[in-house]
Amino acid sequence: MKNVVLPYNLKEEVYKRLDVFEGLLPELKRILLELWEDDLEVQYKSNELDLVTKADYISEQTIVHFLQSRFPMDSILSEETGKKEPIVNHIPSIHLKASEFTWCIDPIDGTINYSHHLPLFSISVGILYKDIPVGGIVYIPALNDLYRAVYNDGAYKNHKRIFVSQTSDLKKSLIVTGFPYNRLEMLDQLMKTFQMVLKNCRGIRRTGSAALDLCWVAEGRFDAHYEWNLSPWDTAAGSIILKEAGGIIVNERMEEYQPGDSLMIATNRNIHQSFVELILNSIA
Ligand code: IPD
Ligand code: CA
Ligand code: CA
């Protein structure tokens, strides 16, 4: 945790935000599952691996409008349309002060899965206080699974407490990873690390949604997750859910991971030392 003084009413403010946002989830689920059936409209972004669908834009617009109307003093960082200043900064007649909260939004995490009708995609919404994740929700509409955490108050799935696995032997651990859209620029590194994991662990999986991966480490399905080049909206919610479930999450310098760092290594704590060494030793 960076050296930031947290206000006395931080938790109350974070709970308020997550509770209000949770109210939008049935509507988002309806939108995503309806568009999934018959109206994908797939387009390319940075390259032909990097997709966006009509549902990404509609989900994002719906979330942004909802949050701006409820919390006009908060900032927003969303994947498809970028950074938005607090509404109150633009309307001098509104006597509200901008807050230090930023909503970090991935309107569909797992767009490739979504566009291939695979049910592993999520909506990921993290709350940052001065850049530090203090709360988050990851929702998987097709499974109706809701993951939630507030700083220092534990992690929950469908409102029941969750914890990371107890696995302490690397040989018995199941690992998850993902590959960035610029993967051709770092293919040798990705393959080298992949080989090391295959040699030393029970197995490796790739679900296609990093937010979901972090939640599945948080609830003990996977024992660790590593991945390069994730964006803040992929990890802002999942990283606090993982930590609140008892996990540890670091970057390539073995410092606490902050959304936006280039390498993320998230573990169940028991295999942390050996798994981090494995990954870092594989780096050329
Ligand atoms: C992607 C997913 C995937 C990860 C990619 C991300 P998107 O997000 O999280 O698991 O490997 O790096 O970009 O594009 O589906 O929102
Ligand atoms: Ca994403
Ligand atoms: Ca996305």
PDB file of N, CA and C and ligand atoms in Angstrom, residues 45 50-51 56 79-80 106-113 177-181 206-211 213 225 227-231 233-234, ligand 1:
ATOM      1  N   LYS A  45      -9.472  -2.974 -32.978  1.00  0.00           N
ATOM      2  CA  LYS A  45      -8.874  -1.789 -32.321  1.00  0.00           C
ATOM      3  C   LYS A  45      -7.393  -1.697 -32.708  1.00  0.00           C
ATOM      4  N   ASP A  50      -7.410  -7.602 -31.407  1.00  0.00           N
ATOM      5  CA  ASP A  50      -7.946  -6.708 -30.385  1.00  0.00           C
ATOM      6  C   ASP A  50      -9.344  -6.244 -30.834  1.00  0.00           C
ATOM      7  N   LEU A  51     -10.375  -6.873 -30.281  1.00  0.00           N
ATOM      8  CA  LEU A  51     -11.732  -6.634 -30.786  1.00  0.00           C
ATOM      9  C   LEU A  51     -12.531  -5.702 -29.874  1.00  0.00           C
ATOM     10  N   ASP A  56     -19.705  -3.782 -26.077  1.00  0.00           N
ATOM     11  CA  ASP A  56     -18.697  -3.090 -25.255  1.00  0.00           C
ATOM     12  C   ASP A  56     -19.103  -1.623 -25.105  1.00  0.00           C
ATOM     13  N   GLU A  79     -12.363   1.776 -20.486  1.00  0.00           N
ATOM     14  CA  GLU A  79     -11.514   1.242 -21.554  1.00  0.00           C
ATOM     15  C   GLU A  79     -11.792   1.864 -22.924  1.00  0.00           C
ATOM     16  N   GLU A  80     -13.050   1.947 -23.316  1.00  0.00           N
ATOM     17  CA  GLU A  80     -13.331   2.345 -24.701  1.00  0.00           C
ATOM     18  C   GLU A  80     -13.342   3.852 -24.909  1.00  0.00           C
ATOM     19  N   ASP A 106     -13.986  -1.767 -16.998  1.00  0.00           N
ATOM     20  CA  ASP A 106     -13.895  -2.599 -18.201  1.00  0.00           C
ATOM     21  C   ASP A 106     -15.306  -3.118 -18.479  1.00  0.00           C
ATOM     22  N   PRO A 107     -15.946  -2.579 -19.546  1.00  0.00           N
ATOM     23  CA  PRO A 107     -17.362  -2.887 -19.750  1.00  0.00           C
ATOM     24  C   PRO A 107     -17.607  -4.328 -20.187  1.00  0.00           C
ATOM     25  N   ILE A 108     -16.629  -4.941 -20.855  1.00  0.00           N
ATOM     26  CA  ILE A 108     -16.626  -6.400 -21.087  1.00  0.00           C
ATOM     27  C   ILE A 108     -15.163  -6.832 -21.014  1.00  0.00           C
ATOM     28  N   ASP A 109     -14.818  -7.598 -20.026  1.00  0.00           N
ATOM     29  CA  ASP A 109     -13.468  -8.157 -19.979  1.00  0.00           C
ATOM     30  C   ASP A 109     -13.587  -9.589 -20.517  1.00  0.00           C
ATOM     31  N   GLY A 110     -12.976  -9.795 -21.693  1.00  0.00           N
ATOM     32  CA  GLY A 110     -13.144 -11.095 -22.364  1.00  0.00           C
ATOM     33  C   GLY A 110     -13.955 -10.924 -23.633  1.00  0.00           C
ATOM     34  N   THR A 111     -13.665  -9.843 -24.371  1.00  0.00           N
ATOM     35  CA  THR A 111     -14.453  -9.564 -25.578  1.00  0.00           C
ATOM     36  C   THR A 111     -14.305 -10.666 -26.632  1.00  0.00           C
ATOM     37  N   ILE A 112     -13.110 -11.280 -26.723  1.00  0.00           N
ATOM     38  CA  ILE A 112     -12.966 -12.361 -27.722  1.00  0.00           C
ATOM     39  C   ILE A 112     -13.895 -13.519 -27.342  1.00  0.00           C
ATOM     40  N   ASN A 113     -13.916 -13.887 -26.064  1.00  0.00           N
ATOM     41  CA  ASN A 113     -14.851 -14.938 -25.633  1.00  0.00           C
ATOM     42  C   ASN A 113     -16.292 -14.539 -25.973  1.00  0.00           C
ATOM     43  N   THR A 177      -3.063 -17.899 -16.937  1.00  0.00           N
ATOM     44  CA  THR A 177      -2.353 -16.759 -17.534  1.00  0.00           C
ATOM     45  C   THR A 177      -3.172 -16.207 -18.696  1.00  0.00           C
ATOM     46  N   GLY A 178      -2.633 -15.200 -19.341  1.00  0.00           N
ATOM     47  CA  GLY A 178      -3.253 -14.624 -20.530  1.00  0.00           C
ATOM     48  C   GLY A 178      -2.148 -14.043 -21.377  1.00  0.00           C
ATOM     49  N   PHE A 179      -2.476 -13.695 -22.605  1.00  0.00           N
ATOM     50  CA  PHE A 179      -1.457 -13.197 -23.534  1.00  0.00           C
ATOM     51  C   PHE A 179      -1.885 -11.835 -24.063  1.00  0.00           C
ATOM     52  N   PRO A 180      -0.965 -10.874 -24.050  1.00  0.00           N
ATOM     53  CA  PRO A 180      -1.348  -9.520 -24.483  1.00  0.00           C
ATOM     54  C   PRO A 180      -1.582  -9.455 -26.003  1.00  0.00           C
ATOM     55  N   TYR A 181      -2.282  -8.394 -26.426  1.00  0.00           N
ATOM     56  CA  TYR A 181      -2.564  -8.246 -27.858  1.00  0.00           C
ATOM     57  C   TYR A 181      -1.297  -7.980 -28.669  1.00  0.00           C
ATOM     58  N   ARG A 206      -6.030 -20.813 -19.664  1.00  0.00           N
ATOM     59  CA  ARG A 206      -6.168 -19.458 -20.199  1.00  0.00           C
ATOM     60  C   ARG A 206      -7.668 -19.262 -20.405  1.00  0.00           C
ATOM     61  N   THR A 207      -8.295 -18.433 -19.558  1.00  0.00           N
ATOM     62  CA  THR A 207      -9.754 -18.284 -19.674  1.00  0.00           C
ATOM     63  C   THR A 207     -10.136 -17.204 -20.678  1.00  0.00           C
ATOM     64  N   GLY A 208      -9.300 -16.141 -20.816  1.00  0.00           N
ATOM     65  CA  GLY A 208      -9.638 -15.045 -21.714  1.00  0.00           C
ATOM     66  C   GLY A 208     -10.253 -13.836 -21.018  1.00  0.00           C
ATOM     67  N   SER A 209     -10.335 -13.857 -19.695  1.00  0.00           N
ATOM     68  CA  SER A 209     -10.786 -12.672 -18.946  1.00  0.00           C
ATOM     69  C   SER A 209      -9.916 -12.549 -17.699  1.00  0.00           C
ATOM     70  N   ALA A 210      -9.054 -11.534 -17.693  1.00  0.00           N
ATOM     71  CA  ALA A 210      -8.109 -11.385 -16.575  1.00  0.00           C
ATOM     72  C   ALA A 210      -8.829 -11.079 -15.256  1.00  0.00           C
ATOM     73  N   ALA A 211      -9.927 -10.331 -15.330  1.00  0.00           N
ATOM     74  CA  ALA A 211     -10.670 -10.005 -14.099  1.00  0.00           C
ATOM     75  C   ALA A 211     -11.241 -11.283 -13.490  1.00  0.00           C
ATOM     76  N   ASP A 213     -10.004 -14.280 -14.004  1.00  0.00           N
ATOM     77  CA  ASP A 213      -8.853 -15.063 -13.518  1.00  0.00           C
ATOM     78  C   ASP A 213      -8.509 -14.677 -12.087  1.00  0.00           C
ATOM     79  N   HIS A 225      -1.855 -16.543 -10.849  1.00  0.00           N
ATOM     80  CA  HIS A 225      -2.113 -15.927 -12.162  1.00  0.00           C
ATOM     81  C   HIS A 225      -0.927 -15.019 -12.467  1.00  0.00           C
ATOM     82  N   GLU A 227       0.647 -12.458 -15.740  1.00  0.00           N
ATOM     83  CA  GLU A 227       0.315 -11.921 -17.069  1.00  0.00           C
ATOM     84  C   GLU A 227       1.036 -10.598 -17.286  1.00  0.00           C
ATOM     85  N   TRP A 228       1.462 -10.366 -18.528  1.00  0.00           N
ATOM     86  CA  TRP A 228       2.092  -9.092 -18.890  1.00  0.00           C
ATOM     87  C   TRP A 228       1.072  -8.142 -19.518  1.00  0.00           C
ATOM     88  N   ASN A 229       1.357  -6.855 -19.383  1.00  0.00           N
ATOM     89  CA  ASN A 229       0.694  -5.779 -20.137  1.00  0.00           C
ATOM     90  C   ASN A 229      -0.815  -5.681 -19.931  1.00  0.00           C
ATOM     91  N   LEU A 230      -1.266  -5.973 -18.739  1.00  0.00           N
ATOM     92  CA  LEU A 230      -2.683  -5.741 -18.457  1.00  0.00           C
ATOM     93  C   LEU A 230      -2.915  -4.248 -18.241  1.00  0.00           C
ATOM     94  N   SER A 231      -4.120  -3.806 -18.495  1.00  0.00           N
ATOM     95  CA  SER A 231      -4.460  -2.386 -18.311  1.00  0.00           C
ATOM     96  C   SER A 231      -5.123  -2.194 -16.951  1.00  0.00           C
ATOM     97  N   TRP A 233      -7.993  -1.115 -16.109  1.00  0.00           N
ATOM     98  CA  TRP A 233      -9.393  -1.569 -16.014  1.00  0.00           C
ATOM     99  C   TRP A 233      -9.498  -3.098 -15.952  1.00  0.00           C
ATOM    100  N   ASP A 234      -8.440  -3.828 -16.388  1.00  0.00           N
ATOM    101  CA  ASP A 234      -8.468  -5.292 -16.273  1.00  0.00           C
ATOM    102  C   ASP A 234      -8.307  -5.730 -14.819  1.00  0.00           C
TER     103      ASP A 234
HETATM  104  C1  IPD B   1      -8.413  -8.926 -22.208  1.00  0.00           C
HETATM  105  C2  IPD B   1      -8.671 -10.064 -21.262  1.00  0.00           C
HETATM  106  C3  IPD B   1      -7.647 -11.163 -21.465  1.00  0.00           C
HETATM  107  C4  IPD B   1      -6.245 -10.643 -21.321  1.00  0.00           C
HETATM  108  C5  IPD B   1      -6.026  -9.488 -22.279  1.00  0.00           C
HETATM  109  C6  IPD B   1      -7.032  -8.374 -21.967  1.00  0.00           C
HETATM  110  P1  IPD B   1     -10.482  -7.440 -23.082  1.00  0.00           P
HETATM  111  O1  IPD B   1      -9.342  -7.865 -21.993  1.00  0.00           O
HETATM  112  O2  IPD B   1      -8.598  -9.644 -19.922  1.00  0.00           O
HETATM  113  O3  IPD B   1      -7.796 -12.214 -20.526  1.00  0.00           O
HETATM  114  O4  IPD B   1      -5.339 -11.690 -21.573  1.00  0.00           O
HETATM  115  O5  IPD B   1      -4.730  -8.999 -22.140  1.00  0.00           O
HETATM  116  O6  IPD B   1      -6.793  -7.262 -22.765  1.00  0.00           O
HETATM  117  O7  IPD B   1      -9.765  -6.884 -24.261  1.00  0.00           O
HETATM  118  O8  IPD B   1     -11.270  -8.632 -23.397  1.00  0.00           O
HETATM  119  O9  IPD B   1     -11.209  -6.390 -22.317  1.00  0.00           O
END
